[in-house]
Coordinates of C-alpha atoms in Angstrom, one line a residue:
M9 CA -26.6 133.9 43.6
L10 CA -24.4 137.0 43.8
I11 CA -25.3 139.6 46.4
L12 CA -23.7 143.1 46.6
I13 CA -23.5 144.6 50.1
V14 CA -22.6 148.3 50.8
A15 CA -21.8 149.6 54.3
G16 CA -20.0 152.8 55.1
D17 CA -19.0 153.0 58.8
P18 CA -17.4 150.8 61.4
S19 CA -20.7 149.7 62.9
G20 CA -22.1 148.7 59.5
D21 CA -18.9 146.8 58.9
V22 CA -19.5 144.7 62.0
H23 CA -23.1 143.9 61.2
G24 CA -22.3 143.5 57.5
A25 CA -19.8 140.8 58.2
K26 CA -22.3 138.8 60.2
L27 CA -24.9 139.2 57.4
I28 CA -22.3 138.0 54.8
A29 CA -21.7 134.9 56.8
E30 CA -25.4 134.1 56.9
L31 CA -25.8 134.8 53.2
K32 CA -22.9 132.5 52.3
R33 CA -24.4 129.8 54.6
G34 CA -27.5 130.1 52.4
G35 CA -25.4 129.4 49.3
A36 CA -24.8 132.9 48.0
R37 CA -21.6 134.6 46.9
V38 CA -21.1 138.1 48.3
A39 CA -19.3 141.1 46.9
A40 CA -18.8 143.9 49.4
V41 CA -18.0 147.5 50.0
G42 CA -17.4 148.0 53.7
G43 CA -14.5 147.7 56.1
P44 CA -11.9 145.2 57.3
L45 CA -14.4 142.7 58.8
M46 CA -16.4 142.6 55.7
K47 CA -13.2 142.2 53.7
L48 CA -12.5 139.0 55.6
A49 CA -16.0 137.7 55.2
A50 CA -16.8 138.5 51.6
D51 CA -15.9 136.5 48.5
E52 CA -15.0 139.7 46.7
F53 CA -14.1 143.0 48.3
L54 CA -14.4 146.1 46.2
E55 CA -13.4 149.0 48.5
D56 CA -12.8 150.0 52.2
L57 CA -15.3 152.7 52.7
A58 CA -16.0 152.2 56.4
S59 CA -12.4 153.1 57.5
R60 CA -12.5 156.5 55.8
G61 CA -14.7 158.3 58.3
V62 CA -17.0 159.9 55.8
T63 CA -19.6 161.5 58.2
G64 CA -21.4 164.7 58.8
F65 CA -23.0 167.1 56.4
W66 CA -20.2 169.1 54.9
E67 CA -17.2 166.8 55.8
P68 CA -17.9 164.4 52.9
A69 CA -17.0 167.2 50.5
A70 CA -13.3 166.5 51.2
K71 CA -13.8 163.0 50.0
L72 CA -16.1 163.8 47.0
G73 CA -13.6 162.6 44.4
F74 CA -13.3 159.2 46.1
L75 CA -17.0 158.8 46.5
L76 CA -17.7 159.7 42.8
K77 CA -15.1 157.2 41.6
L78 CA -16.6 154.5 43.9
G79 CA -20.1 155.3 42.6
L80 CA -18.8 154.8 39.0
R81 CA -17.1 151.6 40.0
L82 CA -20.4 150.2 41.5
R83 CA -22.3 151.3 38.4
R84 CA -19.9 149.2 36.2
F85 CA -20.1 146.3 38.7
M86 CA -23.9 146.2 38.5
S87 CA -23.8 146.5 34.7
E88 CA -21.2 143.9 34.1
R89 CA -21.8 141.4 36.9
R90 CA -25.6 141.7 37.3
P91 CA -25.9 140.8 41.0
D92 CA -29.1 139.2 42.1
A93 CA -29.6 141.7 44.8
L94 CA -28.2 144.8 46.5
V95 CA -28.2 145.2 50.3
C96 CA -27.5 148.6 51.8
I97 CA -26.5 148.9 55.4
D98 CA -27.4 152.3 57.0
F99 CA -25.1 155.1 55.7
Y100 CA -27.9 156.8 53.8
G101 CA -25.9 159.7 52.2
F102 CA -23.9 157.4 49.9
N103 CA -26.3 154.5 49.8
R104 CA -29.0 156.7 48.4
R105 CA -26.9 157.0 45.2
V106 CA -26.2 153.2 45.2
L107 CA -29.9 152.5 45.5
G108 CA -30.5 154.7 42.4
L109 CA -28.0 152.8 40.5
A110 CA -29.6 149.5 41.4
Y111 CA -33.0 150.8 40.5
S112 CA -31.8 151.9 37.0
A113 CA -30.2 148.5 36.5
K114 CA -33.4 146.7 37.7
I115 CA -31.6 145.0 40.5
P116 CA -33.8 144.4 43.6
A117 CA -32.6 146.3 46.6
F118 CA -32.9 145.6 50.3
Y119 CA -32.0 147.9 53.3
Y120 CA -30.6 146.2 56.4
I121 CA -30.4 148.5 59.4
S122 CA -32.5 151.6 58.5
P123 CA -31.1 155.1 58.3
Q124 CA -32.7 157.2 61.1
V125 CA -35.5 158.7 59.0
W126 CA -37.6 158.9 62.2
A127 CA -35.0 161.3 63.7
S128 CA -34.7 163.7 60.8
R129 CA -35.9 164.2 57.2
P130 CA -38.9 161.9 57.1
G131 CA -39.3 162.6 53.4
R132 CA -36.6 160.0 52.9
V133 CA -39.2 157.4 53.5
N134 CA -40.8 158.2 50.1
V135 CA -37.4 157.8 48.4
L136 CA -36.9 154.4 50.1
K137 CA -40.4 153.4 49.2
R138 CA -39.6 153.9 45.5
L139 CA -36.1 152.3 45.5
V140 CA -36.2 149.5 48.1
R141 CA -38.0 146.1 47.9
R142 CA -38.0 145.5 51.6
M143 CA -36.6 147.2 54.7
L144 CA -35.1 144.8 57.3
V145 CA -35.1 146.8 60.5
I146 CA -33.6 146.3 64.0
F147 CA -36.0 148.4 66.1
P148 CA -39.7 147.5 66.4
F149 CA -40.9 151.1 66.0
E150 CA -39.2 151.3 62.6
E151 CA -41.4 148.4 61.3
T152 CA -44.5 150.4 62.3
L153 CA -43.2 153.6 60.6
Y154 CA -42.4 151.9 57.2
T155 CA -45.5 149.7 57.2
K156 CA -47.7 152.8 57.7
A157 CA -45.9 154.4 54.7
G158 CA -46.7 151.3 52.5
L159 CA -43.1 150.1 52.3
P160 CA -42.6 146.3 52.9
C161 CA -40.8 146.0 56.1
S162 CA -39.7 143.3 58.6
F163 CA -38.4 143.6 62.1
V164 CA -35.7 141.0 62.3
G165 CA -34.3 141.8 65.8
H166 CA -31.2 143.6 66.8
P167 CA -27.9 142.0 65.8
L168 CA -26.2 143.0 69.1
L169 CA -28.3 140.3 70.9
D170 CA -26.1 137.7 69.3
S171 CA -22.8 139.2 70.6
V172 CA -23.5 141.2 73.8
P173 CA -23.8 139.0 76.9
P174 CA -26.4 139.6 79.6
P175 CA -25.6 141.9 82.5
R176 CA -23.8 140.5 85.4
E177 CA -26.2 139.5 88.2
D178 CA -24.3 141.2 91.0
G179 CA -24.6 145.0 90.3
A180 CA -22.8 146.1 93.5
L181 CA -20.3 148.9 93.0
G182 CA -16.7 147.8 92.8
T183 CA -13.9 148.6 95.1
P184 CA -12.2 150.5 93.6
L185 CA -14.7 151.9 91.1
T186 CA -14.0 151.2 87.4
V187 CA -15.0 153.7 84.8
G188 CA -15.1 152.7 81.1
L189 CA -14.2 155.3 78.5
L190 CA -15.7 154.8 75.0
P191 CA -14.7 157.8 72.9
G192 CA -16.0 156.5 69.5
S193 CA -15.1 154.2 66.6
R194 CA -13.7 156.9 64.2
A195 CA -10.4 158.6 64.5
A196 CA -12.0 162.1 64.4
E197 CA -14.3 161.1 67.3
V198 CA -11.4 159.8 69.4
R199 CA -9.4 163.0 68.8
K200 CA -12.4 165.1 69.8
H201 CA -13.7 163.0 72.7
L202 CA -10.8 161.3 74.4
P203 CA -9.0 164.4 75.9
L204 CA -12.4 165.5 77.2
F205 CA -13.1 162.1 78.7
L206 CA -9.7 162.0 80.4
E207 CA -10.1 165.4 81.9
S208 CA -13.6 164.4 83.1
F209 CA -12.2 161.3 84.8
R210 CA -9.5 163.5 86.5
L211 CA -12.2 165.6 88.0
F212 CA -14.3 162.5 88.8
K213 CA -11.3 161.2 90.9
R214 CA -11.7 164.2 93.3
H215 CA -14.8 162.4 94.6
F216 CA -13.6 158.9 94.1
P217 CA -9.8 159.0 94.5
D218 CA -9.2 155.3 94.2
S219 CA -11.2 154.8 91.0
R220 CA -9.5 153.6 87.8
A221 CA -10.3 154.1 84.1
L222 CA -10.2 151.7 81.1
V223 CA -10.3 153.0 77.5
F224 CA -12.0 150.5 75.2
A225 CA -10.3 150.7 71.8
A226 CA -12.2 150.4 68.5
D227 CA -11.1 147.4 66.4
N228 CA -10.4 149.6 63.4
L229 CA -8.1 152.0 65.1
P230 CA -4.4 151.4 66.1
D231 CA -3.0 151.9 69.6
T232 CA -1.4 155.1 68.4
A233 CA -4.8 156.7 68.1
Y234 CA -5.0 156.7 71.9
A235 CA -2.7 159.0 73.9
L236 CA -3.2 157.9 77.5
P237 CA -1.6 158.8 80.8
P238 CA 0.2 156.0 82.7
D239 CA -2.8 155.4 85.1
V240 CA -5.3 154.7 82.3
E241 CA -5.3 151.3 80.6
L242 CA -6.1 150.7 76.9
V243 CA -8.3 147.6 76.5
R244 CA -8.9 145.5 73.4
E245 CA -11.6 142.9 73.6
S246 CA -14.3 141.3 71.6
D247 CA -16.2 139.5 74.3
Y248 CA -17.2 142.5 76.5
K249 CA -15.8 140.7 79.5
R250 CA -14.0 143.7 81.1
R251 CA -16.5 146.3 80.0
R252 CA -19.3 144.2 81.6
M253 CA -17.5 144.6 85.0
T254 CA -17.3 148.4 84.9
D255 CA -19.4 150.5 87.2
L256 CA -20.0 153.4 84.9
V257 CA -19.3 154.4 81.3
L258 CA -18.5 157.7 79.6
S259 CA -19.6 157.0 76.1
S260 CA -19.7 158.6 72.7
S261 CA -23.2 158.5 71.2
G262 CA -23.7 155.6 68.8
T263 CA -23.9 151.8 68.9
A264 CA -21.8 151.7 72.1
T265 CA -24.6 153.2 74.1
L266 CA -26.9 150.3 73.2
E267 CA -24.1 147.8 74.0
N268 CA -23.8 149.5 77.4
A269 CA -27.6 149.2 78.0
L270 CA -27.6 145.5 77.1
L271 CA -24.8 145.1 79.6
G272 CA -26.8 147.0 82.2
L273 CA -24.2 149.7 82.5
P274 CA -25.1 153.2 83.7
M275 CA -23.6 155.8 81.4
V276 CA -23.2 159.4 80.6
V277 CA -23.6 160.0 76.8
I278 CA -21.4 162.7 75.1
Y279 CA -21.1 163.9 71.6
K280 CA -19.3 166.8 70.0
L281 CA -19.4 167.7 66.3
S282 CA -17.9 170.4 64.1
W283 CA -20.0 173.5 64.7
P284 CA -21.4 173.7 61.1
T285 CA -22.5 170.1 61.3
Y286 CA -24.0 170.6 64.8
L287 CA -26.0 173.7 63.7
I288 CA -27.4 171.8 60.7
A289 CA -28.2 168.7 62.8
R290 CA -30.0 170.8 65.5
A291 CA -32.2 172.4 62.8
I292 CA -33.3 169.1 61.2
I293 CA -33.4 166.5 64.0
K294 CA -36.9 166.0 65.3
V295 CA -36.4 163.6 68.3
P296 CA -35.8 164.9 71.8
Y297 CA -32.8 162.5 72.5
I298 CA -29.8 161.3 70.5
A299 CA -28.9 158.2 72.6
M300 CA -30.9 155.2 71.4
V301 CA -31.2 154.1 75.0
N302 CA -33.2 157.2 75.8
I303 CA -35.2 156.9 72.5
L304 CA -36.2 153.4 73.4
A305 CA -37.0 154.3 77.0
G306 CA -39.0 157.4 75.9
K307 CA -37.3 159.4 78.6
A308 CA -34.0 160.8 79.7
L309 CA -32.9 157.5 81.2
V310 CA -29.2 158.4 81.1
P311 CA -27.7 161.9 80.9
E312 CA -26.9 163.3 77.5
L313 CA -24.3 166.2 77.1
I314 CA -24.1 167.4 73.6
Q315 CA -21.7 170.0 72.0
H316 CA -21.3 173.1 74.3
E317 CA -22.8 171.2 77.2
A318 CA -20.1 168.5 76.9
T319 CA -17.6 170.0 79.3
A320 CA -15.3 168.1 81.7
P321 CA -16.9 169.6 84.8
R322 CA -20.5 168.8 83.6
I323 CA -19.5 165.3 82.6
A324 CA -17.8 164.6 85.9
Q325 CA -20.8 166.0 87.8
A326 CA -23.2 163.7 85.9
A327 CA -20.9 160.7 86.5
V328 CA -20.7 161.4 90.2
G329 CA -24.4 161.8 90.4
L330 CA -24.9 158.3 89.0
L331 CA -22.6 156.7 91.5
E332 CA -23.0 158.6 94.8
D333 CA -26.3 156.9 95.5
P334 CA -26.1 153.1 95.2
R335 CA -29.9 152.8 95.1
R336 CA -30.1 155.1 92.1
H337 CA -27.3 153.2 90.4
E338 CA -29.1 149.9 90.9
A339 CA -32.5 151.3 89.8
L340 CA -30.9 152.5 86.6
R341 CA -29.3 149.2 86.0
R342 CA -32.7 147.5 86.2
E343 CA -34.2 149.9 83.7
L344 CA -31.4 149.4 81.3
K345 CA -31.6 145.6 81.5
A346 CA -35.3 145.8 80.7
L347 CA -34.6 147.4 77.3
R348 CA -33.2 144.0 76.0
A349 CA -36.7 142.6 75.9
C350 CA -37.9 145.2 73.3
L351 CA -35.1 144.3 70.8
G352 CA -36.5 141.0 69.6
E353 CA -34.7 137.6 69.7
P354 CA -31.1 136.6 68.7
G355 CA -30.6 135.5 65.1
G356 CA -31.4 138.8 63.4
A357 CA -28.7 138.5 60.7
A358 CA -29.9 134.9 59.9
R359 CA -33.5 136.1 59.5
A360 CA -32.5 139.0 57.4
A361 CA -30.3 136.8 55.1
A362 CA -33.2 134.3 54.7
M363 CA -35.6 137.0 53.6
I364 CA -33.1 138.5 51.2
L365 CA -32.3 135.1 49.6
A366 CA -36.0 134.2 49.4
E367 CA -37.2 137.5 47.8
A368 CA -34.2 137.9 45.5
R369 CA -34.6 134.6 43.8
P370 CA -36.2 134.8 40.3

């Protein structure tokens, strides 16, 4: 069998590479559009889309020529190579077009890691119902949503359960305190968030003078993307060993917040967008929170500071508030650790691959 997989951001690249490994273990060949990890895993690699940072509502217009050419290339690939199945990973804006191409070519399509239709534009469910054979979702409430809409859907479990270790047993605050800084996985996010995080940490040190900061680098970005003062260390790791030992994290919204929750790490979640994108997002987003941690908990479990609220004094104040009372810190750790239980069992990518292979066979 030949499977075509399309992912468009760094997180999708990580999860796509794991899915490719499982599909190949099941005997399939895989052609991919994704990022550097999927390039290493796939039998054929068509294009690096994940490293181009195509996000937002109006920002993709600057890359419209590239996206149109890639769409034409995928149309030719489907016509000439006739893959047995298409698998889209999140990244709805571009993948909506890819799904249409597969539908026209009568190639069965699967969606692994759902776009956040529950957060905005629920009408997209009807589009997916028409174009997708089965949704393979990573949050249990998504299975309920799609099943009610009449779209075949399976909750396979969250792929982070295979890579993120459990929280450390001893949650006592360190001496000195260690603050993790996670400014994002895209270059534009780092440019926007890192200076803010560094200034927030400088203000934080007025309350905890001996504290230290670690910036956790994204795999897809070079060291030169991070301009750090001498007293802040850049960390590259794949095993979460050093992040697991931090006392608090300042984190850009995204997959990192769920990683932090699985590690039992109290955090302050920050996100800043271009103003046009923010105004559009505020108009269409229907959920009260942006951090998946808070969405899963159904309450403001960790502080969120978005756009104009994300100032260094406010971030520092929120961080100090999480650490000045050790009992509050430990209670938050317990609530974060409890979220792991609602994300299913390890082996999500293997279950997704098995379903794709079973349903794509003639």
